[in-house]
């Protein structure tokens, strides 16, 4: 029970990675504040958390709206009593060739993924600073570490999160708050299924050293590590949980060619 008696806010906990993090943290003893635009899915997660035996509170809010996040965090702190952990997980991704990205799609991906992360960080940190303790974990992506294809807005926002994580780590250390990021590789969730073609879904996992998709539980485990009290000397770090994709970079192209040429089932 690494998080016994703590309160964690998880944004985008209605499904996918956020839901896995919220339920894992509840099973470690934390009460959970959920901020999500999808009220129905957020409610379903909150029911899962109550079945685990912890308290859960849903705030339906868009993380890109500063005042909506402000009200959501005030409500969560008011009802759950404190705020120890923030997981900035809410995110959107829209694939488009560079020459065809619309100003609206560019702006929305920056607003939700980057500004939303900053708004939640700032508002949660104001609460955490009062008690001199906090753990913030931001969801970046392998797309923020190496150049993604047809994902310029998403990749730029996720790279921005790496910089924001470093800046937050320096600015918030004096308040007892650590700030770290996780950069997942391909994880099988609705977000990923929504932006990849069937062919990409077959091929893409083969481009990591470990030739499979990651699981939401593997991301939840790394979030728990960074959010736990024992990780107090880790701050400003972006941890890749990607089966070696970022480590391999261009060398993976060669490894992938050899895998294919071997005729053996890839990723078996
Ligand atoms: N799935 C992957 O392969 C992968 C890889 C790298 C990074 N990530 C990142 O992990 C995070 C979670 O991804 P996922 O695959 O679980 O996504 P998902 O689409 O399955 O779930 C995202 C959740 O966020 C909520 N949400 C979306 N926009 C919101 C907003 N403006 N305000 C509040 N809530 C909002 C959605 O309602 C949903 O519940 C994202 O930040 C994503 O960029 C995912």
Short mmCIF file of C-alpha atoms and ligand atoms in Angstrom, two decimals:
data_model
loop_
_atom_site.label_atom_id
_atom_site.label_comp_id
_atom_site.label_asym_id
_atom_site.label_seq_id
_atom_site.Cartn_x
_atom_site.Cartn_y
_atom_site.Cartn_z
CA UNK A 1 0.00 0.00 0.00
CA UNK A 2 2.52 2.58 -1.23
CA UNK A 3 -0.04 5.41 -1.36
CA UNK A 4 -2.05 4.72 1.79
CA UNK A 5 -4.10 7.78 2.81
CA UNK A 6 -3.00 9.91 -0.13
CA UNK A 7 -5.16 11.72 -2.71
CA UNK A 8 -4.27 11.57 -6.41
CA UNK A 9 -5.79 13.56 -9.26
CA UNK A 10 -5.68 11.66 -12.55
CA UNK A 11 -6.75 13.53 -15.67
CA UNK A 12 -8.27 11.53 -18.52
CA UNK A 13 -8.98 8.58 -16.20
CA UNK A 14 -12.15 7.63 -18.09
CA UNK A 15 -10.32 5.02 -20.15
CA UNK A 16 -6.97 3.67 -21.31
CA UNK A 17 -3.77 4.56 -19.48
CA UNK A 18 -5.46 7.03 -17.10
CA UNK A 19 -8.00 4.44 -15.97
CA UNK A 20 -5.23 1.89 -15.34
CA UNK A 21 -3.27 4.44 -13.29
CA UNK A 22 -6.33 5.51 -11.27
CA UNK A 23 -7.33 1.95 -10.36
CA UNK A 24 -3.73 0.89 -9.61
CA UNK A 25 -3.28 3.89 -7.30
CA UNK A 26 -6.59 3.09 -5.57
CA UNK A 27 -5.40 -0.47 -4.98
CA UNK A 28 -2.30 1.08 -3.34
CA UNK A 29 -4.52 2.98 -0.88
CA UNK A 30 -5.14 6.35 -2.57
CA UNK A 31 -8.44 8.18 -3.02
CA UNK A 32 -8.80 9.47 -6.59
CA UNK A 33 -10.04 12.71 -8.13
CA UNK A 34 -10.86 12.19 -11.80
CA UNK A 35 -10.86 15.05 -14.30
CA UNK A 36 -12.21 14.01 -17.70
CA UNK A 37 -14.39 15.48 -20.47
CA UNK A 38 -16.28 12.21 -20.74
CA UNK A 39 -18.54 12.09 -17.68
CA UNK A 40 -19.97 8.64 -18.39
CA UNK A 41 -16.58 6.94 -18.69
CA UNK A 42 -15.23 8.86 -15.69
CA UNK A 43 -18.20 7.63 -13.62
CA UNK A 44 -17.49 4.03 -14.66
CA UNK A 45 -13.88 4.40 -13.47
CA UNK A 46 -15.06 5.93 -10.20
CA UNK A 47 -17.31 2.90 -9.64
CA UNK A 48 -14.32 0.59 -10.20
CA UNK A 49 -12.39 2.59 -7.60
CA UNK A 50 -15.20 2.33 -5.05
CA UNK A 51 -15.30 -1.44 -5.62
CA UNK A 52 -11.60 -1.47 -4.69
CA UNK A 53 -12.65 0.23 -1.45
CA UNK A 54 -11.38 3.76 -2.04
CA UNK A 55 -13.15 7.07 -2.49
CA UNK A 56 -13.46 8.62 -5.97
CA UNK A 57 -14.73 11.97 -7.13
CA UNK A 58 -15.48 12.90 -10.74
CA UNK A 59 -15.11 16.39 -12.16
CA UNK A 60 -16.20 16.75 -15.76
CA UNK A 61 -13.82 19.37 -17.15
CA UNK A 62 -11.68 20.14 -20.18
CA UNK A 63 -8.04 20.41 -19.06
CA UNK A 64 -7.50 23.12 -21.69
CA UNK A 65 -9.90 25.39 -19.76
CA UNK A 66 -7.97 26.99 -16.87
CA UNK A 67 -11.05 28.06 -14.91
CA UNK A 68 -12.73 24.66 -15.30
CA UNK A 69 -9.58 22.95 -13.95
CA UNK A 70 -9.41 25.48 -11.11
CA UNK A 71 -13.00 24.60 -10.09
CA UNK A 72 -12.35 20.85 -10.47
CA UNK A 73 -9.26 20.89 -8.25
CA UNK A 74 -11.02 23.06 -5.63
CA UNK A 75 -13.90 20.55 -5.57
CA UNK A 76 -11.56 17.56 -5.26
CA UNK A 77 -9.50 19.14 -2.47
CA UNK A 78 -12.71 20.29 -0.75
CA UNK A 79 -14.24 16.80 -0.75
CA UNK A 80 -11.22 14.49 -0.54
CA UNK A 81 -9.36 16.78 1.86
CA UNK A 82 -5.87 17.04 0.34
CA UNK A 83 -3.82 16.63 -2.83
CA UNK A 84 -0.58 14.63 -2.93
CA UNK A 85 -0.28 13.43 -6.52
CA UNK A 86 -1.17 14.76 -9.97
CA UNK A 87 -1.05 12.55 -13.05
CA UNK A 88 -1.33 14.67 -16.20
CA UNK A 89 -2.62 11.99 -18.53
CA UNK A 90 -5.47 13.58 -20.56
CA UNK A 91 -4.35 13.87 -24.15
CA UNK A 92 -5.51 13.90 -27.77
CA UNK A 93 -3.76 12.92 -30.97
CA UNK A 94 -4.68 13.68 -34.56
CA UNK A 95 -2.67 12.40 -37.47
CA UNK A 96 -2.25 14.62 -40.56
CA UNK A 97 0.50 15.26 -43.12
CA UNK A 98 2.53 18.36 -42.21
CA UNK A 99 1.25 20.40 -45.20
CA UNK A 100 -2.38 19.71 -44.31
CA UNK A 101 -2.55 20.43 -40.56
CA UNK A 102 -5.25 23.04 -39.97
CA UNK A 103 -4.64 25.94 -37.55
CA UNK A 104 -7.57 24.63 -35.45
CA UNK A 105 -6.12 21.11 -35.14
CA UNK A 106 -2.67 22.51 -34.37
CA UNK A 107 -4.08 24.78 -31.65
CA UNK A 108 -6.35 22.19 -30.04
CA UNK A 109 -3.54 19.64 -29.70
CA UNK A 110 -1.28 22.27 -28.13
CA UNK A 111 -4.11 23.46 -25.87
CA UNK A 112 -5.09 20.05 -24.50
CA UNK A 113 -1.71 18.31 -24.43
CA UNK A 114 0.61 21.14 -23.41
CA UNK A 115 -1.40 24.04 -21.94
CA UNK A 116 -3.70 21.57 -20.17
CA UNK A 117 -0.66 19.95 -18.55
CA UNK A 118 0.65 23.34 -17.42
CA UNK A 119 -2.73 24.48 -16.03
CA UNK A 120 -3.16 21.28 -14.01
CA UNK A 121 0.45 21.45 -12.79
CA UNK A 122 0.18 25.04 -11.65
CA UNK A 123 -3.19 24.65 -9.93
CA UNK A 124 -2.29 21.35 -8.24
CA UNK A 125 1.12 22.67 -7.18
CA UNK A 126 -0.52 25.63 -5.43
CA UNK A 127 -2.36 23.11 -3.25
CA UNK A 128 0.67 20.85 -2.76
CA UNK A 129 2.86 23.80 -1.81
CA UNK A 130 0.62 24.51 1.20
CA UNK A 131 1.66 21.15 2.72
CA UNK A 132 5.19 21.06 1.30
CA UNK A 133 4.74 17.75 -0.52
CA UNK A 134 3.77 16.69 -4.02
CA UNK A 135 4.40 14.27 -6.87
CA UNK A 136 3.57 15.32 -10.43
CA UNK A 137 3.85 12.88 -13.33
CA UNK A 138 3.24 14.10 -16.89
CA UNK A 139 2.47 11.88 -19.87
CA UNK A 140 4.82 12.70 -22.74
CA UNK A 141 5.39 10.18 -25.55
CA UNK A 142 8.06 8.56 -27.67
CA UNK A 143 6.64 11.00 -30.27
CA UNK A 144 8.07 13.83 -28.11
CA UNK A 145 11.56 12.31 -28.04
CA UNK A 146 12.08 11.25 -31.66
CA UNK A 147 10.46 12.74 -34.75
CA UNK A 148 7.01 11.27 -35.36
CA UNK A 149 5.52 11.06 -38.86
CA UNK A 150 2.33 13.02 -39.64
CA UNK A 151 2.05 14.00 -35.99
CA UNK A 152 3.78 17.40 -35.88
CA UNK A 153 1.31 19.04 -33.47
CA UNK A 154 1.17 16.05 -31.13
CA UNK A 155 4.94 15.55 -31.25
CA UNK A 156 5.62 19.24 -30.59
CA UNK A 157 3.23 19.25 -27.62
CA UNK A 158 4.75 16.07 -26.19
CA UNK A 159 8.28 17.49 -26.63
CA UNK A 160 7.00 20.61 -24.86
CA UNK A 161 5.97 18.43 -21.94
CA UNK A 162 9.58 17.25 -21.58
CA UNK A 163 10.70 20.89 -21.26
CA UNK A 164 7.83 21.76 -18.94
CA UNK A 165 8.76 18.79 -16.74
CA UNK A 166 12.33 20.07 -16.39
CA UNK A 167 11.18 23.63 -15.69
CA UNK A 168 8.60 22.48 -13.15
CA UNK A 169 11.19 20.30 -11.43
CA UNK A 170 13.43 23.33 -10.83
CA UNK A 171 10.69 25.79 -9.90
CA UNK A 172 8.75 23.48 -7.57
CA UNK A 173 11.57 21.66 -5.75
CA UNK A 174 11.61 24.22 -2.94
CA UNK A 175 7.97 23.34 -2.21
CA UNK A 176 8.73 19.62 -1.78
CA UNK A 177 7.23 18.79 -5.17
CA UNK A 178 8.89 16.48 -7.69
CA UNK A 179 7.99 16.65 -11.39
CA UNK A 180 8.72 13.79 -13.77
CA UNK A 181 7.39 12.49 -17.08
CA UNK A 182 6.73 9.14 -18.69
CA UNK A 183 7.23 8.72 -22.43
CA UNK A 184 5.28 5.63 -23.50
CA UNK A 185 5.84 3.83 -26.76
CA UNK A 186 2.86 2.18 -28.46
CA UNK A 187 0.30 1.11 -25.87
CA UNK A 188 -2.90 -0.60 -27.01
CA UNK A 189 -5.65 1.91 -26.17
CA UNK A 190 -8.52 3.57 -28.01
CA UNK A 191 -6.32 6.60 -28.70
CA UNK A 192 -3.83 4.45 -30.59
CA UNK A 193 -6.47 2.40 -32.39
CA UNK A 194 -8.05 5.69 -33.50
CA UNK A 195 -4.99 7.14 -35.25
CA UNK A 196 -3.29 4.12 -36.80
CA UNK A 197 -4.24 2.19 -39.91
CA UNK A 198 -4.63 -1.61 -39.68
CA UNK A 199 -1.26 -1.98 -41.43
CA UNK A 200 0.46 0.37 -38.99
CA UNK A 201 -1.06 -1.53 -36.09
CA UNK A 202 0.55 -4.71 -37.44
CA UNK A 203 3.94 -3.19 -38.23
CA UNK A 204 4.56 -0.48 -35.65
CA UNK A 205 5.25 -2.59 -32.56
CA UNK A 206 8.01 -4.37 -34.49
CA UNK A 207 10.01 -1.12 -34.51
CA UNK A 208 10.95 -1.33 -30.85
CA UNK A 209 13.67 -3.57 -29.44
CA UNK A 210 10.90 -5.47 -27.63
CA UNK A 211 8.58 -6.28 -30.52
CA UNK A 212 5.14 -5.91 -28.97
CA UNK A 213 2.74 -3.26 -27.74
CA UNK A 214 3.10 -2.14 -24.15
CA UNK A 215 0.22 -2.52 -21.74
CA UNK A 216 -1.62 0.10 -19.72
CA UNK A 217 -0.61 -1.81 -16.58
CA UNK A 218 3.08 -1.35 -17.45
CA UNK A 219 2.55 2.42 -17.66
CA UNK A 220 0.59 2.39 -14.38
CA UNK A 221 3.47 0.59 -12.66
CA UNK A 222 5.97 3.25 -13.77
CA UNK A 223 3.59 6.05 -12.73
CA UNK A 224 3.31 4.43 -9.29
CA UNK A 225 7.10 4.31 -8.99
CA UNK A 226 7.47 8.03 -9.79
CA UNK A 227 4.47 9.01 -7.63
CA UNK A 228 5.51 7.10 -4.52
CA UNK A 229 7.10 8.75 -1.48
CA UNK A 230 10.32 6.73 -2.02
CA UNK A 231 11.03 8.54 -5.31
CA UNK A 232 11.81 11.83 -3.55
CA UNK A 233 15.24 12.29 -5.14
CA UNK A 234 14.00 11.84 -8.72
CA UNK A 235 12.89 15.03 -10.45
CA UNK A 236 13.02 16.51 -13.95
CA UNK A 237 13.34 13.06 -15.54
CA UNK A 238 11.50 11.70 -18.58
CA UNK A 239 11.31 7.92 -18.30
CA UNK A 240 10.86 6.01 -21.56
CA UNK A 241 8.52 3.03 -21.23
CA UNK A 242 8.67 2.03 -24.86
CA UNK A 243 10.27 -1.37 -25.32
CA UNK A 244 13.52 0.33 -26.33
CA UNK A 245 12.08 2.35 -29.22
CA UNK A 246 13.73 5.67 -28.31
CA UNK A 247 16.99 3.96 -27.34
CA UNK A 248 17.19 2.19 -30.68
CA UNK A 249 16.32 5.14 -32.93
CA UNK A 250 17.36 4.56 -36.54
CA UNK A 251 19.14 1.28 -35.70
CA UNK A 252 15.70 -0.30 -35.33
CA UNK A 253 15.16 0.05 -39.07
CA UNK A 254 18.06 -2.35 -39.63
CA UNK A 255 16.92 -4.73 -36.90
CA UNK A 256 13.41 -4.71 -38.37
CA UNK A 257 14.77 -5.55 -41.85
CA UNK A 258 16.71 -8.48 -40.41
CA UNK A 259 13.66 -9.71 -38.50
CA UNK A 260 11.61 -9.63 -41.68
CA UNK A 261 14.33 -11.27 -43.77
CA UNK A 262 14.70 -14.11 -41.25
CA UNK A 263 11.21 -15.31 -42.18
CA UNK A 264 10.49 -16.06 -38.52
CA UNK A 265 7.30 -14.71 -36.99
CA UNK A 266 8.10 -11.18 -35.88
CA UNK A 267 7.58 -10.44 -32.22
CA UNK A 268 6.91 -14.05 -31.30
N1 LIG B 1 -1.69 4.90 -26.19
C1 LIG B 1 -0.44 5.16 -26.57
O1 LIG B 1 0.15 4.44 -27.37
C2 LIG B 1 0.28 6.37 -25.99
C3 LIG B 1 1.64 6.52 -26.31
C4 LIG B 1 2.33 7.62 -25.80
C5 LIG B 1 1.67 8.55 -25.01
N2 LIG B 1 0.35 8.38 -24.73
C6 LIG B 1 -0.29 9.40 -23.89
O2 LIG B 1 -0.91 8.80 -22.77
C7 LIG B 1 -2.07 9.55 -22.42
C8 LIG B 1 -3.29 8.64 -22.36
O3 LIG B 1 -3.44 8.02 -23.62
P1 LIG B 1 -4.53 6.89 -23.90
O4 LIG B 1 -3.99 6.08 -25.01
O5 LIG B 1 -4.95 6.23 -22.65
O6 LIG B 1 -5.73 7.81 -24.48
P2 LIG B 1 -7.31 7.56 -24.58
O7 LIG B 1 -7.79 8.35 -25.75
O8 LIG B 1 -7.62 6.10 -24.55
O9 LIG B 1 -7.87 8.22 -23.23
C9 LIG B 1 -7.73 9.62 -23.04
C10 LIG B 1 -8.67 10.07 -21.93
O10 LIG B 1 -8.50 11.50 -21.79
C11 LIG B 1 -9.78 12.13 -21.83
N3 LIG B 1 -9.61 13.48 -22.42
C12 LIG B 1 -9.35 13.77 -23.71
N4 LIG B 1 -9.30 15.10 -23.88
C13 LIG B 1 -9.51 15.66 -22.67
C14 LIG B 1 -9.58 16.99 -22.21
N5 LIG B 1 -9.43 18.04 -23.03
N6 LIG B 1 -9.82 17.21 -20.88
C15 LIG B 1 -10.01 16.17 -20.03
N7 LIG B 1 -9.97 14.88 -20.43
C16 LIG B 1 -9.72 14.63 -21.72
C17 LIG B 1 -10.64 11.22 -22.68
O11 LIG B 1 -12.03 11.43 -22.44
C18 LIG B 1 -10.16 9.84 -22.25
O12 LIG B 1 -10.83 9.39 -21.09
C19 LIG B 1 -2.20 10.67 -23.46
O13 LIG B 1 -1.61 11.86 -22.95
C20 LIG B 1 -1.40 10.13 -24.62
O14 LIG B 1 -0.90 11.15 -25.44
C21 LIG B 1 -0.37 7.32 -25.20
#
